[in-house]
mmCIF file of C-alpha atoms in Angstrom:
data_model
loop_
_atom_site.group_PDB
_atom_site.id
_atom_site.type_symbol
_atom_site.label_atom_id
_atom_site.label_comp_id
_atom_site.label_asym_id
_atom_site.label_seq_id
_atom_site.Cartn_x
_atom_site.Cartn_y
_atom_site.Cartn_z
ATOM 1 C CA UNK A 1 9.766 -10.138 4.629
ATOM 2 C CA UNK A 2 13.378 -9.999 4.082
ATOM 3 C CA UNK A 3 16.489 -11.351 5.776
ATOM 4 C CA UNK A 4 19.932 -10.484 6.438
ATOM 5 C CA UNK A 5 21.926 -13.932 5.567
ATOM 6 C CA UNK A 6 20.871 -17.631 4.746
ATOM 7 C CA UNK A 7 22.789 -18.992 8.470
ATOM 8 C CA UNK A 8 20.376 -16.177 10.320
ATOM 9 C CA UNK A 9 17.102 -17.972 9.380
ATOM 10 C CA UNK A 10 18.461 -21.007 11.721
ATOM 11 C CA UNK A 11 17.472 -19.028 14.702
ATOM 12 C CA UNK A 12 14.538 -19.814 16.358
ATOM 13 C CA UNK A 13 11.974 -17.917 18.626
ATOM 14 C CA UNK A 14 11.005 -19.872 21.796
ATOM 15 C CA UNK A 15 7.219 -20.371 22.072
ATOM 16 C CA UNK A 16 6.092 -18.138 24.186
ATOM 17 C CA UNK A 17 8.064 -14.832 22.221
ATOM 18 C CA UNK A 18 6.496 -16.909 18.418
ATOM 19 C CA UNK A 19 3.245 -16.788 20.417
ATOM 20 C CA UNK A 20 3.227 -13.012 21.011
ATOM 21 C CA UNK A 21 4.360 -11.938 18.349
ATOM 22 C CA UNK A 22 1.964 -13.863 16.062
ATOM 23 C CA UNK A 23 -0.844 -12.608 18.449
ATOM 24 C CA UNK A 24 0.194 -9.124 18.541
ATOM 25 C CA UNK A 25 0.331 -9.379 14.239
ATOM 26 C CA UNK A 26 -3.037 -10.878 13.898
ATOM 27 C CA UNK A 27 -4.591 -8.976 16.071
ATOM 28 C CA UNK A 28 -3.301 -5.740 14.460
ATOM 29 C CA UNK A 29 -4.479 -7.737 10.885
ATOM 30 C CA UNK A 30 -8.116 -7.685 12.718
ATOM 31 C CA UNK A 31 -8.001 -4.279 13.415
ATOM 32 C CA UNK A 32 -6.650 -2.900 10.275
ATOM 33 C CA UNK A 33 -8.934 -5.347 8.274
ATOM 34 C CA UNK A 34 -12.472 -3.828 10.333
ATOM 35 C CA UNK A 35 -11.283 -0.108 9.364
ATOM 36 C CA UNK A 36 -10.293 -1.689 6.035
ATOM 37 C CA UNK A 37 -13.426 -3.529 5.799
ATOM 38 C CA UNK A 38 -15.536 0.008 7.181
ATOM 39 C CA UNK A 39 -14.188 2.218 4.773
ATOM 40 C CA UNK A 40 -14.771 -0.310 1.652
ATOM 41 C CA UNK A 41 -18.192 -1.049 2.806
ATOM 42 C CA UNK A 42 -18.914 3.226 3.060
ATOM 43 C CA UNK A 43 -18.231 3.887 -0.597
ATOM 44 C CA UNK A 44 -19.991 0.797 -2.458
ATOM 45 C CA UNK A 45 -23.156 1.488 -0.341
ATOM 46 C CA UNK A 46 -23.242 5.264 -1.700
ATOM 47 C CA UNK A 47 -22.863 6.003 -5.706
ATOM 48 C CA UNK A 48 -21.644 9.108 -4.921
ATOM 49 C CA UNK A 49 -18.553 7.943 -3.884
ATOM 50 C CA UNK A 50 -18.378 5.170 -6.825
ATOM 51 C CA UNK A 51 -18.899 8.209 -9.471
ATOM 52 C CA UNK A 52 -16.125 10.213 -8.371
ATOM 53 C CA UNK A 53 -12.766 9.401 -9.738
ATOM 54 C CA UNK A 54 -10.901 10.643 -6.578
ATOM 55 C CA UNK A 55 -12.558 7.974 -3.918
ATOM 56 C CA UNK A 56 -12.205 5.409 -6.584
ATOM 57 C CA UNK A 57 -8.476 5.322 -7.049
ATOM 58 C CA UNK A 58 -8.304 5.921 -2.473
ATOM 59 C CA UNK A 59 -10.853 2.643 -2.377
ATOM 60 C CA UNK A 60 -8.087 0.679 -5.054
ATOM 61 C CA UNK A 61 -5.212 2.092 -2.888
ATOM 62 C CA UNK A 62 -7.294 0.585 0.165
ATOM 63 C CA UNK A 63 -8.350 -2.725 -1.046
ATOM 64 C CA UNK A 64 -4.667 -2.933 -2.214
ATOM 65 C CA UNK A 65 -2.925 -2.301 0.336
ATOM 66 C CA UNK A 66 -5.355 -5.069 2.757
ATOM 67 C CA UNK A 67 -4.369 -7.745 0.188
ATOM 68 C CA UNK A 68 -0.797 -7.076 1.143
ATOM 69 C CA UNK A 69 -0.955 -6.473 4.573
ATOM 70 C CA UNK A 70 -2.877 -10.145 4.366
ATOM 71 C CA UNK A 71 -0.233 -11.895 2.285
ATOM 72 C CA UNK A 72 2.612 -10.687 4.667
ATOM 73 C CA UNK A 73 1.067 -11.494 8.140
ATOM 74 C CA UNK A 74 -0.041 -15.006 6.192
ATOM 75 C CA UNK A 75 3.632 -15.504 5.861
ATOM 76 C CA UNK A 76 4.689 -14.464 8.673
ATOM 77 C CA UNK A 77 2.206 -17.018 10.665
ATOM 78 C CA UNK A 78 3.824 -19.683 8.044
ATOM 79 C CA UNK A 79 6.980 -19.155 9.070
ATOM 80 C CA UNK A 80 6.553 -19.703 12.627
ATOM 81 C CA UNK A 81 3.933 -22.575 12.275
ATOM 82 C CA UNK A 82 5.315 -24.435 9.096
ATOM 83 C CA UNK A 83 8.584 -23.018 8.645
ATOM 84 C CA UNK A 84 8.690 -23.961 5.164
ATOM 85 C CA UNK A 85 6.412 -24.851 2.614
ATOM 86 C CA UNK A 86 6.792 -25.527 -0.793
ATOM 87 C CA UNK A 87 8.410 -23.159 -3.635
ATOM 88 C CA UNK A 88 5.031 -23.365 -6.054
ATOM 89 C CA UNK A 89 2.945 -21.893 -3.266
ATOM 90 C CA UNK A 90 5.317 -19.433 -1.840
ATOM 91 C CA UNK A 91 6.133 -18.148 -5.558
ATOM 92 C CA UNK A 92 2.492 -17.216 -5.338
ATOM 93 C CA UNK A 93 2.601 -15.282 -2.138
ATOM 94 C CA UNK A 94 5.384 -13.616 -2.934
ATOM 95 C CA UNK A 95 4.234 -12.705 -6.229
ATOM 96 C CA UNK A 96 1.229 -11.522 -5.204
ATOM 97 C CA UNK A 97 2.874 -9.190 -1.928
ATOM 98 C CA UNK A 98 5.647 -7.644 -4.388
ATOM 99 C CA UNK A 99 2.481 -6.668 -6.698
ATOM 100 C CA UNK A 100 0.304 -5.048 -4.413
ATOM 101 C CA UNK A 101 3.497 -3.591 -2.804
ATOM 102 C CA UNK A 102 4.368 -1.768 -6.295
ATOM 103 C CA UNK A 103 1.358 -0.397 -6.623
ATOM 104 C CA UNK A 104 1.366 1.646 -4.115
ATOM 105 C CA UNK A 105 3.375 4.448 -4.927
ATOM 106 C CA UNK A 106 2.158 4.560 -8.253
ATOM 107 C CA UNK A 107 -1.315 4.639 -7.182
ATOM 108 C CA UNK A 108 0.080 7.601 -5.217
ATOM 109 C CA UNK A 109 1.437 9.351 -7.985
ATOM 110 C CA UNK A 110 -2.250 8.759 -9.763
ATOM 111 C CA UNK A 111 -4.171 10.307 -6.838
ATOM 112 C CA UNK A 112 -1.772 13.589 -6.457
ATOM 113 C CA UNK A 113 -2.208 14.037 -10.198
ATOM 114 C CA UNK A 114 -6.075 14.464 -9.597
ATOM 115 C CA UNK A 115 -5.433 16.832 -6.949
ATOM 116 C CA UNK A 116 -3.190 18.531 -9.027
ATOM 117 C CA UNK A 117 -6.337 19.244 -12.222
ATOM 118 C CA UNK A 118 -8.575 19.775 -9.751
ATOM 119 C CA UNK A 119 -6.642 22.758 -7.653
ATOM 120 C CA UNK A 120 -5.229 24.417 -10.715
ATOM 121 C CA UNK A 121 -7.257 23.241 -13.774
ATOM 122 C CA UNK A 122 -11.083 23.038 -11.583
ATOM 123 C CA UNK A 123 -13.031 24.395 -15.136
ATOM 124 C CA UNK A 124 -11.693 21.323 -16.826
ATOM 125 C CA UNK A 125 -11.288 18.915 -14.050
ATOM 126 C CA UNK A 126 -14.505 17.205 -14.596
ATOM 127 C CA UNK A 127 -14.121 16.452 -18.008
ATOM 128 C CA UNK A 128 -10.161 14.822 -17.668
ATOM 129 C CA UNK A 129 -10.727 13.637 -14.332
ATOM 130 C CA UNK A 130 -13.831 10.598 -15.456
ATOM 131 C CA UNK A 131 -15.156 7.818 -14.099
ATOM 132 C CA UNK A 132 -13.787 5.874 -17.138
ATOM 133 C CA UNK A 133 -10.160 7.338 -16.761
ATOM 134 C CA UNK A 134 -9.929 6.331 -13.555
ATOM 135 C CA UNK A 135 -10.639 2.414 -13.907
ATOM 136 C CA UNK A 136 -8.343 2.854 -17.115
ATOM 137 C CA UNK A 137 -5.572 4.411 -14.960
ATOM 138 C CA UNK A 138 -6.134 1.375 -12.475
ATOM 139 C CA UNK A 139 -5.538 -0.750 -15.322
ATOM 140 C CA UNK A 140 -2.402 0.992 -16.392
ATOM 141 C CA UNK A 141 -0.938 0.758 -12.529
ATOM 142 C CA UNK A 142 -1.197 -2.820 -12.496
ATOM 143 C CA UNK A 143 0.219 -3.354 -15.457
ATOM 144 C CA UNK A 144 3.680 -0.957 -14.821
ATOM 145 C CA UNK A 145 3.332 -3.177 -11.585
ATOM 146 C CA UNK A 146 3.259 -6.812 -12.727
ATOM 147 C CA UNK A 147 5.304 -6.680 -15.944
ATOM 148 C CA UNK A 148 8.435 -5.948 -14.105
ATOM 149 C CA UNK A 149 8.538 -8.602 -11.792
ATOM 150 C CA UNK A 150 6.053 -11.238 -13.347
ATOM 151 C CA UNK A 151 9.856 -11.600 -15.351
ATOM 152 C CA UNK A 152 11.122 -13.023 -11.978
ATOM 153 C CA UNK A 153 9.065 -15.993 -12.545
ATOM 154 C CA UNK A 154 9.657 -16.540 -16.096
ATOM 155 C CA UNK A 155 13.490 -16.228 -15.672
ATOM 156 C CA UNK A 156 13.303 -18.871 -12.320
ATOM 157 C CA UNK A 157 11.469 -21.254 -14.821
ATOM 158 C CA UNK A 158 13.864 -21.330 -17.802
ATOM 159 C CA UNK A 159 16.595 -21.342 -14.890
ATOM 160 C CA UNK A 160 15.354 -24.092 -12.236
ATOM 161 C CA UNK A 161 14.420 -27.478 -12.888
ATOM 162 C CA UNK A 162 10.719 -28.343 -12.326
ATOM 163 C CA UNK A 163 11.463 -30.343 -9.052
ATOM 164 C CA UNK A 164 12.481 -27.296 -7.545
ATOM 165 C CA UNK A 165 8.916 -26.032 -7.652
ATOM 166 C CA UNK A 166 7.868 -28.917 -5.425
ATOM 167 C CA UNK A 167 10.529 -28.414 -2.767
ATOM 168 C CA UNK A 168 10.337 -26.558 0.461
ATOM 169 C CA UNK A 169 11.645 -23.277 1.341
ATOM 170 C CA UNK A 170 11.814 -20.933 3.922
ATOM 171 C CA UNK A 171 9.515 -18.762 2.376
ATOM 172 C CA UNK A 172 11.766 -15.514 1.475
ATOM 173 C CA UNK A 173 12.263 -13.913 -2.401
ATOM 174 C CA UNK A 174 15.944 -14.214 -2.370
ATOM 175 C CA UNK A 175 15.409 -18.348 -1.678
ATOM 176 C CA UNK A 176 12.992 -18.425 -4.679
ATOM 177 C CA UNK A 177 14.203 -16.104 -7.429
ATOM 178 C CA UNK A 178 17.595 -16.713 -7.206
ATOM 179 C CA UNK A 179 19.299 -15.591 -10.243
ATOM 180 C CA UNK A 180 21.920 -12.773 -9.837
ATOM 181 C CA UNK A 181 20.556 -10.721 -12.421
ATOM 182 C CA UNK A 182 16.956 -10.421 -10.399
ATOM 183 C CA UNK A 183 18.420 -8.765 -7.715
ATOM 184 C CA UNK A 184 19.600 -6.108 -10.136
ATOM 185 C CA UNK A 185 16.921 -6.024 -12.151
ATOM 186 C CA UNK A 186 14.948 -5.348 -9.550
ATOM 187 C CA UNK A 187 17.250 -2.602 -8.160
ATOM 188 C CA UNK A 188 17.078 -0.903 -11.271
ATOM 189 C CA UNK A 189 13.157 -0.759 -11.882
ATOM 190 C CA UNK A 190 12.611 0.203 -7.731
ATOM 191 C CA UNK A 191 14.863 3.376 -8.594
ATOM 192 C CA UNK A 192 12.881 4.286 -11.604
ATOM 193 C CA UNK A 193 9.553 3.741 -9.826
ATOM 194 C CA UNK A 194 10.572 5.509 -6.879
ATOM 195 C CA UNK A 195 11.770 8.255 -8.481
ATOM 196 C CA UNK A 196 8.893 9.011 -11.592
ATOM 197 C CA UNK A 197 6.636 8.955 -7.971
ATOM 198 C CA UNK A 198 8.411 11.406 -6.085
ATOM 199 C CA UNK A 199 9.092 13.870 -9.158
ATOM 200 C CA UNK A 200 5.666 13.696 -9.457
ATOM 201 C CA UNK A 201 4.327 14.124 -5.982
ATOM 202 C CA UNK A 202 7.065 17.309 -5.607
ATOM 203 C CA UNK A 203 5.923 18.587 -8.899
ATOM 204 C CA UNK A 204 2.048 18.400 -7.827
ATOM 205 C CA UNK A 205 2.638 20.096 -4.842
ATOM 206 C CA UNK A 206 4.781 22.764 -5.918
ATOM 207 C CA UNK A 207 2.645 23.623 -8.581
ATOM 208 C CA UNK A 208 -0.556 23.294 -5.827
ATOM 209 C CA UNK A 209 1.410 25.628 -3.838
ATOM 210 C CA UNK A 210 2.089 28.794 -6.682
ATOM 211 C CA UNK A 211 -2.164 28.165 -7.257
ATOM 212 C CA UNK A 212 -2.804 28.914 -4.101
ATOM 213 C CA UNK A 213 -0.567 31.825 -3.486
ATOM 214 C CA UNK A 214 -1.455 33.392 -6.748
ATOM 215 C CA UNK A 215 -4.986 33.250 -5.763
ATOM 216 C CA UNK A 216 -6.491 36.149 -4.366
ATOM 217 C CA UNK A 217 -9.929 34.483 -2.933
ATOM 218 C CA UNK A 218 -10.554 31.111 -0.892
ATOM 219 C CA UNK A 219 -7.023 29.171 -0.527
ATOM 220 C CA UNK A 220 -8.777 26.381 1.667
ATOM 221 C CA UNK A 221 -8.621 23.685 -1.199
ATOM 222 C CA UNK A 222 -5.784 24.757 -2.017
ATOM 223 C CA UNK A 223 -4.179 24.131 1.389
ATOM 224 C CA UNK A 224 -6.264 20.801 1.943
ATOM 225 C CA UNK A 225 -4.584 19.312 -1.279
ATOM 226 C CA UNK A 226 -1.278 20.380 -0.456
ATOM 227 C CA UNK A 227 -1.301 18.853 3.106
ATOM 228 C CA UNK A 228 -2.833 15.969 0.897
ATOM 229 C CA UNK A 229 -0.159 15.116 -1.231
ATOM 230 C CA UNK A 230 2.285 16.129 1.731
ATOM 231 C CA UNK A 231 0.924 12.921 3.748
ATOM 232 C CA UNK A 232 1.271 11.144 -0.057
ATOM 233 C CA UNK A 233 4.831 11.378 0.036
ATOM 234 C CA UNK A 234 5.464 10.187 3.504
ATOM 235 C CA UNK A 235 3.791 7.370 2.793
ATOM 236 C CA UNK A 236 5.989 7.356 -0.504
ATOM 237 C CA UNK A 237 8.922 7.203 1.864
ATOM 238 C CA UNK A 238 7.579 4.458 4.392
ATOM 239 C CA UNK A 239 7.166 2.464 0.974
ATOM 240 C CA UNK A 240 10.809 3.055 0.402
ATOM 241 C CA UNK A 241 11.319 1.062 3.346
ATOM 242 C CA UNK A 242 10.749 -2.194 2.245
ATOM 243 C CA UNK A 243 13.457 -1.750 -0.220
ATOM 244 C CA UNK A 244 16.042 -0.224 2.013
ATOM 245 C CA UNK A 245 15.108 -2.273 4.700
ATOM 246 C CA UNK A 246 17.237 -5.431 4.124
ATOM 247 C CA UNK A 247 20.286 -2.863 4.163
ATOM 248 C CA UNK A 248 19.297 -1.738 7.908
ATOM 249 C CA UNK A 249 18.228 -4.802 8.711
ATOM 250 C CA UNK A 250 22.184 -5.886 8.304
ATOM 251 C CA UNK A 251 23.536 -3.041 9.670
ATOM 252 C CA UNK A 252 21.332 -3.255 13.369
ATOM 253 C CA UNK A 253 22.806 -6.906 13.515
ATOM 254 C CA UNK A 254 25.875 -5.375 13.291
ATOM 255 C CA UNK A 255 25.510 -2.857 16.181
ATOM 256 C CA UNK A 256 23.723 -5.067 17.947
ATOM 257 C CA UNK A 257 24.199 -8.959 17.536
ATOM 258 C CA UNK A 258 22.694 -11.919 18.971
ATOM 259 C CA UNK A 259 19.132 -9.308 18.801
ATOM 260 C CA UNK A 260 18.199 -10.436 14.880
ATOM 261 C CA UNK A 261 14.972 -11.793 16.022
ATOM 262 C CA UNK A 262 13.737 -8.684 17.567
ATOM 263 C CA UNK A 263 15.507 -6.458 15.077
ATOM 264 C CA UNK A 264 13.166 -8.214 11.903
ATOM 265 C CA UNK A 265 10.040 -7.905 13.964
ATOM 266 C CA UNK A 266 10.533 -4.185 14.578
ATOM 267 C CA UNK A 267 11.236 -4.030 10.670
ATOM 268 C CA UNK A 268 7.956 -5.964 10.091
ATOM 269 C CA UNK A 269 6.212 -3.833 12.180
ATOM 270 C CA UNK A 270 7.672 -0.465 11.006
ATOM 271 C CA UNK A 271 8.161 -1.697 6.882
ATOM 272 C CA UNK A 272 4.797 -3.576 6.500
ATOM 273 C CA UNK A 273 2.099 -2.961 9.483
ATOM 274 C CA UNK A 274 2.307 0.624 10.037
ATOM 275 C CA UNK A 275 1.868 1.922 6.454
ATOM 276 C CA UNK A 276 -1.359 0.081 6.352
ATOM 277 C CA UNK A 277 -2.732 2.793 8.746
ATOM 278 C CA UNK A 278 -2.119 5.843 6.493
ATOM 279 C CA UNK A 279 -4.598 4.624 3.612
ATOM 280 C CA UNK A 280 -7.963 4.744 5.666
ATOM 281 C CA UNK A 281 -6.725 8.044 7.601
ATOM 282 C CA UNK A 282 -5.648 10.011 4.654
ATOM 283 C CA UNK A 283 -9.101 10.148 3.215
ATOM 284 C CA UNK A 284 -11.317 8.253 5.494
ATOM 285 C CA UNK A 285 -10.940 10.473 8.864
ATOM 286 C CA UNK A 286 -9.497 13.881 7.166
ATOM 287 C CA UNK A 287 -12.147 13.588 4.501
ATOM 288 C CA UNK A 288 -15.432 15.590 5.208
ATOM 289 C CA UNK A 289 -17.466 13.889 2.937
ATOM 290 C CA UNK A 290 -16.183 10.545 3.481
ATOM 291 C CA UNK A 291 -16.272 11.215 7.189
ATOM 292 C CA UNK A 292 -19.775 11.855 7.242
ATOM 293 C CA UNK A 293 -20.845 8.569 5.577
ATOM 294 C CA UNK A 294 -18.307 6.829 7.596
ATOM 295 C CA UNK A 295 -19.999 7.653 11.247
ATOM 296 C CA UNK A 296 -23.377 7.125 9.663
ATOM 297 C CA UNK A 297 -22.788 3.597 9.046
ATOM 298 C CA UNK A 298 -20.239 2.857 11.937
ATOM 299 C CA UNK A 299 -19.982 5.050 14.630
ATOM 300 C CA UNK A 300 -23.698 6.232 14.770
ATOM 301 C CA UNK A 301 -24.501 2.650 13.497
ATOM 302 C CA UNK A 302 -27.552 4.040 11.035
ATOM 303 C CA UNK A 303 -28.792 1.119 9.294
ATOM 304 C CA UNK A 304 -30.045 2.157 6.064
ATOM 305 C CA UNK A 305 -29.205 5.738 4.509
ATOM 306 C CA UNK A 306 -30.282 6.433 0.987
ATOM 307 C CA UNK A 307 -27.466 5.791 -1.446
ATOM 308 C CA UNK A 308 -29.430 8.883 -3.857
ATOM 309 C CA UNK A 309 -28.904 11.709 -0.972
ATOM 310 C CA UNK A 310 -25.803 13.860 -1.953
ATOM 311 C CA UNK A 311 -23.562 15.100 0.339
ATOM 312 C CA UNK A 312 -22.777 18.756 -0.028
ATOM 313 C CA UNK A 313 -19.679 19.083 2.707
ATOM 314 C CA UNK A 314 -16.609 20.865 1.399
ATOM 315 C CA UNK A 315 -14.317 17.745 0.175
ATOM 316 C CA UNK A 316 -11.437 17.475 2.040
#
């Protein structure tokens, strides 16, 4: 969660508008957390979604993205029911929000990749694309994902005397890492991330694009992963919100002032709740396979379904 200026975070909801909008979050975190929950539960109950390097890195983009959407609507019921609590502990929510957040679009960039060897390289794509690479790959995300800003912390140590760790904030990054040189920092490494992701989703779907035209027989695939990394990169761009969205957030309390309350709540909604939805949709309803398993187990409510039976649906 951001904010526009220190003085702004003096202004208070009454109850009843707190009230809402902490039931309206919360419920939506119930919601997104049973499809979350559905979709998780799907692929460890059948190996042949566990042995496929594709629905592994979709269930680490899933899991990842609930532990985010978690951490923010935790703050954001802190802030309206503490208000502040103390640095230590909100170093460790933020910590663990700008994480998962990073990982995103570099999970992204893994997944398109995949699609990419398996569209235009399919003789070879079993042998690159392993079970093996993919947890490696996982590992490799969350490194490029903690190192840069796991430095935040280190820097706010050396900087900031112990005691400051035991006072209470208004749980926001700028009121925790507060060293100049952060904030650039951290412009600098959200450029090169953003940027490595979306040369690489264009790239993948360009190339996705010339295999398909230049084949003569079935383009379906073909198609299917295009429109597949074509749903990646919007929700490449919805990521880019959160980092833009401090800059908006300013200039709608410009246009229209007095309305800061209601402009950071759209923002929440818009920046952090509605990605959430994309995850789950992008591979849990479009998918055929992953479809199929999913009704079983949740919409035809079949209790037990052999985790040996393969499914021989077209993948998505």
């Amino acid at each position: 969660m951001n904010s526009t200026a220190g003085q702004q975070l003096l202004v208070r909801d009454t109850f009843t508008t707190a009230f809402m909008k902490n039931f309206i979050v919360v419920l939506v975190w119930f919601l997104l957390s049973y499809i979350n929950g559905s979709v998780v539960a799907t692929f460890f109950r059948h190996q042949i979604f566990y042995e496929d390097p594709r629905y592994i890195l979709f269930i680490h983009m899933v899991i990842n993205d609930a532990v985010q959407l978690t951490v923010t609507i935790a703050l954001f019921v802190v802030s309206y029911v503490l208000y502040t609590i103390s640095v230590g502990v909100c170093c460790f929510f933020i910590l663990v929000a700008v994480f998962t957040t990073r990982s995103t679009p570099v999970n992204l960039a893994g997944m398109a990749i995949e699609r990419y060897i398996a569209i235009c390289y399919p003789l070879r794509h079993a042998e690159i694309c392993t079970v093996r690479r993919a947890y490696m790959l996982i590992g490799v995300i969350w490194f490029i994902s903690v190192v840069p800003d796991i430095t935040d912390l280190f820097v706010t140590l050396a900087t900031e005397p112990l005691s400051f760790f035991q006072t209470a904030v208004f749980c926001l990054r700028p009121n925790v890492f507060k060293d100049p040189v952060l904030l650039y920092k951290r412009q600098a490494f959200d450029g090169i991330y953003f940027s490595l992701v979306f040369l690489t989703l264009l790239c993948t779907y360009l190339r996705i694009v010339f295999a398909a035209r230049a084949l003569s027989t079935e383009r379906t695939p073909a198609k299917r992963a295009t429109n597949t990394i074509l749903l990646h990169g919007v929700q490449l761009l919805m990521c880019l919100l959160s980092y833009v969205s401090p800059s908006v957030e300013g200039i709608l309390h410009i246009i229209f002032p007095g309305r800061i309350l209601e402009i950071r709540f759209a923002n929440y909604l818009i920046v952090y709740i509605l990605p959430r939805f994309l995850s789950p949709i992008i591979y849990g309803v479009r998918d055929t396979k992953f479809r199929k398993y999913l009704k079983r187990y949740f919409v035809c409510s079949h209790p037990r379904i052999d985790t040996r039976v393969e499914c021989k649906d077209e993948e998505d």
